[in-house]
Short mmCIF file of C-alpha atoms in Angstrom, two decimals:
data_model
loop_
_atom_site.label_atom_id
_atom_site.label_comp_id
_atom_site.label_asym_id
_atom_site.label_seq_id
_atom_site.Cartn_x
_atom_site.Cartn_y
_atom_site.Cartn_z
CA MET A 687 -18.26 -37.84 31.54
CA LYS A 688 -20.41 -37.76 28.47
CA LEU A 689 -20.31 -34.56 26.06
CA PHE A 690 -22.35 -33.96 22.84
CA TYR A 691 -20.60 -32.86 19.87
CA VAL A 692 -21.94 -31.39 16.52
CA ILE A 693 -19.83 -31.46 13.22
CA VAL A 694 -20.34 -27.92 11.74
CA GLY A 695 -22.14 -28.24 8.16
CA VAL A 696 -23.02 -31.76 9.13
CA ALA A 697 -26.97 -32.38 9.26
CA GLY A 698 -28.26 -34.73 12.20
CA SER A 699 -28.67 -34.48 15.90
CA PRO A 700 -25.68 -33.97 18.16
CA PHE A 701 -23.38 -36.99 18.86
CA PRO A 702 -22.07 -38.36 21.94
CA VAL A 703 -18.61 -39.24 23.35
CA ASP A 704 -17.46 -40.46 26.56
CA ILE A 705 -13.96 -39.13 27.89
CA GLU A 706 -12.66 -38.51 31.38
CA PRO A 707 -12.58 -35.11 32.84
CA SER A 708 -8.70 -35.41 33.15
CA GLU A 709 -8.11 -35.62 29.47
CA THR A 710 -7.18 -32.83 27.58
CA VAL A 711 -9.11 -31.13 24.58
CA GLY A 712 -6.23 -32.68 22.40
CA ASP A 713 -7.42 -35.96 23.76
CA LEU A 714 -10.94 -34.99 22.88
CA THR A 715 -10.19 -34.22 19.23
CA LYS A 716 -8.66 -37.78 18.98
CA ALA A 717 -11.73 -39.47 20.31
CA ILE A 718 -13.90 -37.43 18.18
CA LYS A 719 -11.79 -38.53 15.18
CA LYS A 720 -11.96 -42.02 16.56
CA GLU A 721 -15.65 -41.92 16.57
CA ASN A 722 -15.80 -40.77 12.69
CA LYS A 723 -13.34 -42.98 10.96
CA CYS A 724 -14.99 -42.78 7.83
CA ARG A 725 -15.95 -39.13 7.82
CA PHE A 726 -12.71 -37.90 8.80
CA LYS A 727 -10.47 -40.95 7.17
CA HIS A 728 -8.08 -38.25 5.04
CA VAL A 729 -8.04 -35.69 8.25
CA ASP A 730 -5.67 -35.56 10.98
CA ALA A 731 -6.85 -35.11 14.45
CA TYR A 732 -4.74 -32.16 14.60
CA ASP A 733 -6.72 -30.35 11.94
CA LEU A 734 -9.94 -30.68 13.58
CA GLN A 735 -10.77 -27.29 15.35
CA LEU A 736 -13.14 -27.60 18.52
CA TYR A 737 -15.23 -24.62 19.79
CA LEU A 738 -16.90 -24.31 22.95
CA ALA A 739 -20.36 -24.47 22.38
CA LYS A 740 -21.30 -21.53 24.41
CA LYS A 741 -22.82 -18.42 22.80
CA ASP A 742 -20.99 -14.83 22.97
CA LYS A 743 -17.45 -16.64 22.95
CA GLY A 744 -18.01 -18.75 25.70
CA ASN A 745 -19.71 -16.29 28.07
CA GLY A 746 -23.42 -17.17 27.39
CA ALA A 747 -25.51 -20.07 27.61
CA TRP A 748 -24.97 -23.56 26.23
CA LEU A 749 -26.26 -24.36 22.94
CA THR A 750 -29.45 -26.67 22.87
CA GLU A 751 -30.21 -29.20 20.00
CA ASP A 752 -32.43 -26.49 18.48
CA ASP A 753 -29.97 -23.93 18.15
CA VAL A 754 -27.60 -26.07 16.10
CA ALA A 755 -29.45 -25.35 12.85
CA THR A 756 -28.58 -21.62 13.38
CA VAL A 757 -24.76 -22.40 13.58
CA ARG A 758 -23.19 -21.03 10.56
CA ASP A 759 -20.26 -22.49 9.35
CA ASP A 760 -18.35 -19.33 8.19
CA ALA A 761 -19.08 -17.57 11.24
CA VAL A 762 -18.14 -20.30 13.96
CA PHE A 763 -14.71 -18.90 14.93
CA GLN A 764 -16.22 -15.25 15.30
CA THR A 765 -19.29 -16.46 17.49
CA TYR A 766 -17.61 -19.46 19.72
CA LYS A 767 -14.46 -19.61 21.52
CA LEU A 768 -11.62 -22.00 20.36
CA MET A 769 -10.85 -24.60 22.61
CA LYS A 770 -7.06 -25.05 23.15
CA PRO A 771 -5.58 -28.61 22.76
CA THR A 772 -3.80 -28.28 26.00
CA LEU A 773 -6.66 -27.26 27.90
CA PHE A 774 -7.82 -29.95 30.43
CA LEU A 775 -11.59 -30.74 30.33
CA ASN A 776 -11.97 -30.50 34.13
CA ASN A 777 -10.81 -26.78 33.83
CA THR A 778 -13.33 -24.22 35.22
CA GLU A 779 -13.73 -22.78 31.72
CA ILE A 780 -15.48 -25.90 30.23
CA CYS A 781 -16.66 -27.47 33.68
CA GLY A 782 -17.07 -24.04 35.67
CA GLU A 783 -21.00 -24.91 36.05
CA SER A 784 -22.73 -28.20 35.91
CA ILE A 785 -23.08 -29.80 32.35
CA ASN A 786 -26.63 -30.55 31.26
CA GLN A 787 -27.04 -33.68 29.24
CA CYS A 788 -29.43 -32.10 26.95
CA ASP A 789 -26.88 -29.37 25.85
CA VAL A 790 -24.55 -29.31 23.12
CA HIS A 791 -21.13 -29.01 24.56
CA VAL A 792 -18.63 -28.80 21.26
CA LEU A 793 -18.63 -27.72 17.77
CA VAL A 794 -16.30 -29.60 15.71
CA LYS A 795 -14.92 -27.69 12.54
CA ALA A 796 -13.30 -29.71 9.92
CA PRO A 797 -10.96 -28.86 7.46
CA MET A 798 -12.56 -27.47 3.99
CA ARG A 799 -13.30 -30.02 1.69
CA LEU A 800 -10.23 -31.87 0.16
CA PRO A 801 -10.20 -33.97 -3.14
CA THR A 802 -11.67 -37.35 -2.77
CA ILE A 803 -9.10 -40.48 -3.55
CA HIS A 804 -10.99 -40.87 -6.69
CA GLN A 805 -10.27 -37.41 -7.91
CA LEU A 806 -6.53 -37.41 -6.66
CA HIS A 807 -6.21 -40.89 -8.49
CA TYR A 808 -7.49 -39.54 -11.83
CA ARG A 809 -5.44 -36.39 -11.26
CA HIS A 810 -8.11 -33.70 -11.11
CA PHE A 811 -10.24 -31.95 -8.76
CA THR A 812 -13.18 -29.68 -9.01
CA VAL A 813 -14.20 -26.11 -8.11
CA GLY A 814 -17.78 -25.49 -8.83
CA SER A 815 -18.33 -27.24 -12.11
CA VAL A 816 -14.75 -26.77 -13.47
CA ASP A 817 -12.45 -29.71 -13.47
CA ILE A 818 -8.73 -28.68 -12.80
CA ARG A 819 -5.91 -30.86 -13.31
CA THR A 820 -4.09 -31.91 -10.14
CA LYS A 821 -0.36 -31.00 -10.38
CA LYS A 822 2.87 -31.74 -7.76
CA SER A 823 3.23 -28.20 -7.41
CA MET A 824 -0.20 -27.92 -5.72
CA THR A 825 -0.81 -28.09 -1.81
CA PHE A 826 -4.40 -28.63 -0.77
CA ASP A 827 -5.65 -26.87 2.24
CA PRO A 828 -2.40 -25.81 4.06
CA PRO A 829 -3.70 -24.65 7.69
CA PRO A 830 -2.46 -21.30 7.89
CA LEU A 831 -4.06 -20.26 4.55
CA VAL A 832 -7.34 -22.38 5.45
CA ARG A 833 -7.55 -20.28 8.80
CA PHE A 834 -6.86 -17.13 6.85
CA TRP A 835 -9.51 -17.76 4.34
CA ARG A 836 -11.96 -19.04 6.72
CA ALA A 837 -11.71 -15.68 8.86
CA LEU A 838 -12.15 -13.65 5.80
CA GLN A 839 -15.51 -15.76 4.81
CA GLY A 840 -16.54 -15.19 8.41
CA ASP A 841 -15.73 -11.89 9.18
CA ARG A 842 -18.40 -9.07 9.51
CA THR A 843 -16.70 -5.97 10.10
CA GLU A 844 -18.45 -3.17 8.47
CA PHE A 845 -16.75 -2.08 5.30
CA LYS A 846 -15.98 1.59 6.08
CA ALA A 847 -13.50 4.46 6.58
CA ASP A 848 -11.27 4.16 9.71
CA ALA A 849 -12.48 0.55 10.45
CA VAL A 850 -9.91 -2.13 11.35
CA LEU A 851 -10.13 -5.76 9.84
CA THR A 852 -8.64 -7.82 12.88
CA LEU A 853 -7.98 -11.53 12.30
CA PRO A 854 -8.59 -14.07 14.89
CA GLU A 855 -5.55 -14.83 17.05
CA GLY A 856 -2.80 -16.98 15.28
CA THR A 857 -4.33 -16.27 12.04
CA PHE A 858 -2.12 -13.86 9.51
CA LEU A 859 -2.67 -12.72 6.05
CA LEU A 860 -2.16 -15.11 3.57
CA GLY A 861 -0.95 -17.33 6.56
CA ASN A 862 2.22 -15.16 6.91
CA PRO A 863 3.10 -13.83 10.14
CA MET A 864 5.17 -11.21 8.62
CA LEU A 865 2.42 -9.93 7.17
CA GLY A 866 0.26 -9.16 10.20
CA SER A 867 -3.19 -9.76 11.12
CA ARG A 868 -4.73 -6.44 10.77
CA ILE A 869 -6.00 -3.99 8.11
CA TYR A 870 -6.66 -0.38 8.31
CA ILE A 871 -9.55 0.66 5.87
CA ARG A 872 -8.55 3.84 4.26
CA HIS A 873 -11.09 6.27 3.44
CA CYS A 874 -10.79 5.78 -0.24
CA TYR A 875 -10.94 1.96 -0.21
CA PRO A 876 -15.16 1.91 -0.27
CA ARG A 877 -15.32 4.23 -3.20
CA LEU A 878 -12.16 2.63 -5.12
CA TRP A 879 -14.20 -0.89 -4.57
CA GLN A 880 -17.11 0.57 -6.15
CA VAL A 881 -15.19 2.02 -9.03
CA CYS A 882 -13.56 -1.23 -9.58
CA LEU A 883 -16.71 -3.44 -9.89
CA LYS A 884 -18.26 -1.03 -11.98
CA MET A 885 -15.19 -0.97 -14.55
CA ILE A 886 -14.72 -4.80 -14.59
CA ASN A 887 -18.35 -5.59 -14.81
CA ASP A 888 -18.96 -2.78 -17.64
CA GLU A 889 -20.53 -4.94 -20.30
CA ALA A 890 -21.01 -1.97 -22.56
CA MET A 891 -17.20 -1.15 -22.41
CA ASN A 892 -16.01 -5.06 -22.24
CA THR A 893 -13.13 -4.25 -20.03
CA PRO A 894 -12.74 -6.92 -17.61
CA HIS A 895 -9.21 -6.11 -16.72
CA LEU A 896 -8.07 -3.15 -14.17
CA VAL A 897 -4.79 -1.92 -13.27
CA ILE A 898 -4.55 0.22 -9.90
CA LEU A 899 -1.62 2.32 -9.78
CA GLY A 900 -0.28 4.76 -7.52
CA ASN A 901 3.05 5.67 -5.32
CA PRO A 902 4.74 2.83 -3.67
CA GLY A 903 4.00 2.46 0.05
CA ILE A 904 0.34 3.83 0.18
CA GLY A 905 -1.34 0.10 0.79
CA LYS A 906 -2.23 -0.99 -2.57
CA THR A 907 -1.31 -4.57 -1.60
CA TYR A 908 -3.26 -4.03 1.64
CA PHE A 909 -6.06 -3.13 -0.69
CA GLY A 910 -5.81 -6.53 -2.63
CA TYR A 911 -6.16 -8.11 0.70
CA VAL A 912 -9.29 -6.05 1.53
CA ILE A 913 -10.54 -7.29 -2.17
CA LEU A 914 -9.90 -10.82 -1.01
CA TRP A 915 -12.09 -10.16 1.96
CA LEU A 916 -14.85 -8.67 0.21
CA LEU A 917 -15.14 -11.60 -2.46
CA ALA A 918 -14.44 -14.06 0.25
CA ARG A 919 -17.88 -12.63 1.97
CA SER A 920 -19.60 -12.61 -1.23
CA GLY A 921 -18.91 -16.44 -1.91
CA ASN A 922 -16.70 -15.93 -5.12
CA THR A 923 -13.86 -17.94 -6.42
CA VAL A 924 -10.54 -16.15 -6.34
CA VAL A 925 -7.02 -16.73 -7.66
CA TYR A 926 -4.16 -14.44 -6.02
CA GLU A 927 -1.05 -14.00 -7.07
CA SER A 928 1.76 -11.95 -5.60
CA ARG A 929 5.18 -10.48 -6.72
CA VAL A 930 6.52 -11.61 -2.99
CA CYS A 931 5.34 -14.74 -2.46
CA HIS A 932 6.11 -16.22 -6.04
CA ARG A 933 3.16 -18.54 -6.27
CA ARG A 934 -0.50 -18.68 -6.80
CA PHE A 935 -3.34 -19.05 -4.25
CA LEU A 936 -6.76 -20.61 -5.30
CA PHE A 937 -9.65 -19.66 -2.72
CA SER A 938 -12.94 -21.15 -3.34
CA GLN A 939 -16.05 -21.52 -1.02
CA ASP A 940 -14.93 -24.83 0.21
CA MET A 941 -11.23 -25.22 -0.72
CA VAL A 942 -7.91 -23.49 -0.65
CA VAL A 943 -4.96 -24.82 -3.05
CA GLN A 944 -1.47 -23.14 -3.13
CA GLY A 945 0.13 -23.58 -6.52
CA SER A 946 2.71 -22.35 -8.94
CA LYS A 947 2.47 -19.10 -11.08
CA LYS A 948 1.48 -21.64 -13.91
CA ASP A 949 -1.31 -23.22 -12.16
CA PHE A 950 -5.05 -23.02 -12.08
CA ILE A 951 -5.47 -21.96 -15.85
CA GLU A 952 -8.80 -23.73 -16.00
CA ILE A 953 -10.60 -21.93 -13.27
CA LEU A 954 -8.70 -18.63 -14.68
CA GLU A 955 -10.51 -18.90 -17.99
CA GLN A 956 -13.83 -18.66 -16.27
CA THR A 957 -15.47 -15.26 -16.57
CA THR A 958 -16.75 -15.47 -12.96
CA THR A 959 -13.41 -15.97 -11.57
CA TYR A 960 -11.55 -13.12 -10.04
CA TYR A 961 -7.92 -13.04 -10.55
CA VAL A 962 -6.26 -10.43 -8.22
CA VAL A 963 -2.73 -9.77 -8.94
CA ASP A 964 -0.15 -7.70 -6.58
CA GLY A 965 3.09 -6.20 -8.19
CA VAL A 966 3.81 -9.00 -11.00
CA GLU A 967 3.17 -8.89 -14.76
CA PRO A 968 -0.30 -11.02 -15.07
CA ARG A 969 -0.95 -13.49 -17.49
CA TYR A 970 -3.78 -12.53 -19.86
CA TYR A 971 -7.18 -14.84 -18.83
CA SER A 972 -10.95 -14.46 -19.37
CA ALA A 973 -11.16 -13.92 -15.37
CA LYS A 974 -11.86 -10.51 -14.05
CA THR A 975 -8.29 -9.17 -13.38
CA ILE A 976 -7.52 -6.60 -10.83
CA LEU A 977 -3.64 -6.01 -10.98
CA LEU A 978 -2.42 -3.67 -8.11
CA THR A 979 1.00 -2.23 -8.75
CA SER A 980 3.68 0.69 -8.64
CA PRO A 981 3.99 2.16 -12.04
CA GLN A 982 6.69 -0.01 -13.30
CA ARG A 983 6.32 -0.15 -16.96
CA GLU A 984 7.38 -3.69 -17.23
CA VAL A 985 4.72 -4.90 -14.93
CA TRP A 986 1.52 -3.06 -16.22
CA TYR A 987 1.94 -1.43 -19.42
CA GLU A 988 1.58 -4.41 -21.94
CA PHE A 989 -1.06 -5.86 -19.92
CA ASN A 990 -2.99 -2.43 -19.91
CA LYS A 991 -3.33 -2.30 -23.77
CA ASP A 992 -5.88 -4.66 -24.51
CA ASP A 993 -9.60 -4.84 -22.67
CA CYS A 994 -8.20 -3.02 -19.71
CA ARG A 995 -8.67 0.24 -17.79
CA SER A 996 -6.88 1.91 -15.01
CA CYS A 997 -7.19 4.23 -11.96
CA TYR A 998 -4.97 5.56 -9.25
CA MET A 999 -4.77 5.35 -5.53
CA PRO A 1000 -4.17 8.41 -3.84
CA VAL A 1001 -1.47 9.12 -1.04
CA TRP A 1002 -2.86 9.43 2.56
CA SER A 1003 -4.20 12.35 4.19
CA ARG A 1004 -2.75 13.50 7.42
CA ASP A 1005 -6.07 12.54 9.48
CA GLU A 1006 -5.73 9.03 7.79
CA VAL A 1007 -2.06 8.55 9.17
CA LEU A 1008 -2.92 10.03 12.88
CA THR A 1009 -6.05 7.76 13.12
CA CYS A 1010 -3.95 4.82 11.79
CA ARG A 1011 -1.29 5.61 14.23
CA GLU A 1012 -3.67 5.46 17.07
CA LEU A 1013 -5.40 2.50 16.13
CA MET A 1014 -2.52 0.44 14.92
CA TYR A 1015 0.82 2.29 15.65
CA SER A 1016 0.17 3.76 19.38
CA ASP A 1017 3.70 2.70 20.60
CA ILE A 1018 5.33 5.53 18.01
CA PRO A 1019 4.87 8.86 19.50
CA GLU A 1020 2.43 11.15 17.69
CA SER A 1021 5.27 14.01 17.11
CA VAL A 1022 7.57 11.33 15.56
CA VAL A 1023 4.57 10.72 13.18
CA GLN A 1024 3.95 14.25 12.47
CA ASP A 1025 7.59 15.00 11.82
CA CYS A 1026 7.67 11.99 9.40
CA PHE A 1027 4.46 13.28 7.43
CA ARG A 1028 5.82 16.90 7.53
CA ARG A 1029 8.88 15.19 5.19
CA TRP A 1030 7.30 12.43 3.48
CA GLY A 1031 3.81 13.38 2.98
CA GLY A 1032 1.10 10.76 3.01
CA ILE A 1033 3.44 7.70 2.33
CA PRO A 1034 2.68 5.40 5.47
CA ARG A 1035 5.37 3.00 4.75
CA TYR A 1036 8.06 5.91 5.71
CA VAL A 1037 5.55 7.97 8.09
CA LEU A 1038 4.39 4.78 10.02
CA HIS A 1039 5.88 1.56 9.41
CA TYR A 1040 9.63 2.77 9.39
CA ALA A 1041 8.80 6.06 11.10
CA THR A 1042 11.62 4.83 13.45
CA ALA A 1043 14.21 3.30 11.18
CA GLY A 1044 16.87 5.83 10.56
CA GLY A 1045 18.27 4.16 7.56
CA ARG A 1046 15.04 4.36 5.87
CA GLN A 1047 14.34 7.83 6.74
CA GLN A 1048 17.62 8.99 5.13
CA TRP A 1049 16.14 7.66 1.74
CA LEU A 1050 14.44 10.98 1.33
CA GLU A 1051 17.69 12.90 1.42
CA LYS A 1052 19.31 10.34 -0.71
CA ALA A 1053 16.55 11.04 -3.39
CA MET A 1054 17.51 14.83 -3.62
CA GLU A 1055 21.18 14.33 -3.15
CA ASN A 1056 22.33 14.83 -6.73
CA ILE A 1057 19.25 16.54 -8.10
CA THR A 1058 19.37 19.01 -10.81
CA LEU A 1059 16.82 21.00 -12.92
CA ASP A 1060 17.40 18.50 -15.77
CA SER A 1061 17.22 15.23 -13.86
CA LEU A 1062 14.03 16.65 -12.31
CA MET A 1063 12.44 17.75 -15.55
CA ASP A 1064 13.24 14.26 -16.62
CA ALA A 1065 11.63 12.61 -13.79
CA CYS A 1066 8.63 14.68 -14.19
CA GLY A 1067 8.41 13.33 -17.82
CA ASP A 1068 8.79 9.89 -16.86
CA LEU A 1069 6.40 9.80 -14.15
CA TYR A 1070 3.82 8.02 -16.51
CA GLU A 1071 6.11 5.92 -18.23
CA ASN A 1072 8.87 4.24 -16.01
CA PRO A 1073 9.59 6.49 -13.01
CA SER A 1074 12.57 5.89 -10.73
CA GLU A 1075 12.07 4.81 -6.95
CA GLU A 1076 13.81 8.02 -5.84
CA SER A 1077 11.62 10.37 -8.30
CA LEU A 1078 8.50 8.68 -6.59
CA HIS A 1079 9.92 9.70 -3.20
CA LEU A 1080 9.79 13.34 -4.30
CA LEU A 1081 6.59 13.33 -6.65
CA HIS A 1082 3.32 12.09 -5.61
CA TYR A 1083 0.43 11.59 -8.15
CA ARG A 1084 -2.23 13.97 -7.78
CA VAL A 1085 -5.69 11.75 -7.77
CA THR A 1086 -9.14 13.08 -8.55
CA LYS A 1087 -12.37 11.91 -6.79
CA GLU A 1088 -12.79 9.65 -9.83
CA PHE A 1089 -9.46 7.91 -9.16
CA ASN A 1090 -7.92 9.60 -12.08
CA THR A 1091 -4.55 11.20 -12.12
CA ASP A 1092 -4.13 14.76 -12.55
CA TYR A 1093 -0.26 15.36 -12.89
CA PHE A 1094 1.55 15.51 -9.68
CA ASP A 1095 2.59 17.28 -6.42
CA PHE A 1096 5.62 17.32 -4.55
CA ALA A 1097 5.75 14.89 -1.87
CA SER A 1098 5.59 17.67 0.71
CA GLN A 1099 6.19 21.63 1.32
CA TYR A 1100 9.43 20.45 2.95
CA VAL A 1101 10.43 18.66 -0.27
CA LEU A 1102 9.40 21.36 -2.55
CA GLU A 1103 11.58 23.89 -0.75
CA GLU A 1104 14.60 21.71 -0.35
CA VAL A 1105 14.69 20.65 -3.95
CA TYR A 1106 14.23 24.50 -4.88
CA ARG A 1107 17.35 25.34 -2.68
CA ARG A 1108 19.17 22.57 -4.04
CA LEU A 1109 18.17 23.81 -7.67
CA TYR A 1110 19.16 27.26 -6.90
CA ASN A 1111 22.52 26.43 -5.29
CA HIS A 1112 23.30 24.31 -8.35
CA ASN A 1113 22.49 26.73 -10.99
CA LYS A 1114 20.76 29.81 -9.95
CA LYS A 1115 20.42 31.36 -13.63
CA LYS A 1116 19.14 28.11 -15.28
CA LEU A 1117 16.38 27.86 -12.44
CA LEU A 1118 15.30 31.32 -12.61
CA GLU A 1119 15.10 31.40 -16.31
CA PHE A 1120 12.96 28.06 -16.32
CA ILE A 1121 10.52 29.86 -13.80
CA ASP A 1122 10.64 33.26 -15.72
CA LYS A 1123 9.38 31.41 -18.90
CA SER A 1124 5.77 31.10 -19.16
CA GLY A 1125 5.18 28.88 -22.14
CA TRP A 1126 5.83 25.42 -20.64
CA VAL A 1127 3.10 22.92 -21.26
CA GLY A 1128 2.41 19.44 -19.49
CA ALA A 1129 4.34 17.97 -16.83
CA ALA A 1130 7.14 21.17 -17.30
CA ALA A 1131 4.35 23.42 -16.94
CA VAL A 1132 3.22 21.71 -13.69
CA LEU A 1133 6.80 21.82 -12.36
CA ARG A 1134 7.30 25.49 -13.30
CA ASP A 1135 4.05 26.21 -11.35
CA HIS A 1136 5.45 24.46 -8.37
CA LEU A 1137 8.94 26.25 -8.27
CA PHE A 1138 7.04 29.37 -8.86
CA GLU A 1139 5.07 29.07 -5.59
CA VAL A 1140 8.64 28.88 -3.71
CA TYR A 1141 10.02 31.65 -5.70
CA THR A 1142 7.38 34.27 -4.93
CA VAL A 1143 7.70 33.34 -1.09
CA ALA A 1144 11.42 33.86 -1.44
CA ALA A 1145 10.76 36.96 -3.39
CA SER A 1146 8.89 38.57 -0.49
CA LEU A 1147 11.51 37.70 2.26
CA THR A 1148 14.46 39.81 0.04
CA ASP A 1149 15.22 43.10 -1.49
CA GLU A 1150 16.48 41.64 -4.78
CA ASP A 1151 13.01 40.34 -5.78
CA GLY A 1152 14.14 36.51 -5.44
CA ASP A 1153 17.60 36.64 -6.98
CA GLY A 1154 19.36 36.51 -3.77
CA VAL A 1155 17.59 34.19 -1.65
CA ALA A 1156 19.45 33.20 1.52
CA VAL A 1157 19.01 29.62 3.06
CA GLU A 1158 18.92 31.53 6.55
CA GLN A 1159 16.16 33.61 5.61
CA PHE A 1160 14.10 30.44 4.73
CA LYS A 1161 15.06 28.96 7.96
CA ALA A 1162 14.23 31.99 9.98
CA ASN A 1163 10.71 32.10 8.54
CA LYS A 1164 10.30 28.46 9.19
CA LEU A 1165 10.15 27.54 5.52
CA LEU A 1166 12.94 25.03 5.75
#
């Protein structure tokens, strides 16, 4: 039979190809490559993607020659159905109705533009107007990363609270199946992104660098993926670097390159480039740089000194946790999530992702195991310098609507009361003297106010004005 195909992004009329109905889509791919030896000289057949040229993901009408001009390169995978290589061409999915020879039957999506043989020979390639030296550490257009970047470029999910960005089947964040293929849009993400753009584009302040801090496990890494998505849709060039991946990725409109942590210097010195860094100390470049990290001094402190501003991401609200559970973790009973939230507060890593991981759930108790008033005061004082992982389980940054930090809260009422109980049992006199003193300032004053809150409740439950608080009385009144 004769089929007509269009190469997406290539001007001209549909091209015909003759093939037997008993052949597969994979065979059709090889036939199309053979018909385009020059065009696809450096592209393997398996890197070509064929889409059924029917509107509405294969449920609508065949495309006509006049429709071809409306096919957008960045939205093919969202609008048209990918043809599986193992599918036979006489399958009802393709030939369920008579094929009109005036129609277009197949859309061919080639990989993003690769460097030419000339460029590789002279050890350079071009992104925009910037020449970049080619190195052995670089891999051009790795298919999993290409699928990820294409998906971001073409996705038109509305950027609003409680939306879920879902990548196409078989496409994963950064091309890594371990990272999944969905992102929940937190309530703070749209406003935080506007703050980011305002800060790094503020010519008066001249601060093209930004640090986003916050408690571990609240979605900073996934906000980094959201930033990639938004920049992909805007056609920006981005270099992404991650502590977990130990490498850099260059994403441009028509190319994806994987490299080492020392690559892409030329493009990073461009003020139009975005440099998104997750959990590792960034190098200083002219690019607009956004560092997302937990408050580990060795990662962010030095970078934050020059031409840089900072802001904080808040922990999750109960509504966010429950909505995300319904949308993405529906296999976990709501009662389990509610109980985890009661203990951990708004940390989805432990409230959702590790909700049923008994070993991880015990980490909260371990963080309180040997707590004393002195160690707690040290933790509060270190919260903005170099906090320990254990202290960040117990203390959450209190974040304003402008994404500034306003001292801290305890992770939950459960943690506050459990800490109070342990301090009381360890050294009752020292605790009550600390609470009784009103001259504390800074973090110590905030800590005193939190502990005083429990003290006043305890005092109302005893005849000893708080001095004889019994754990049993707390439990009886559902305070513990």
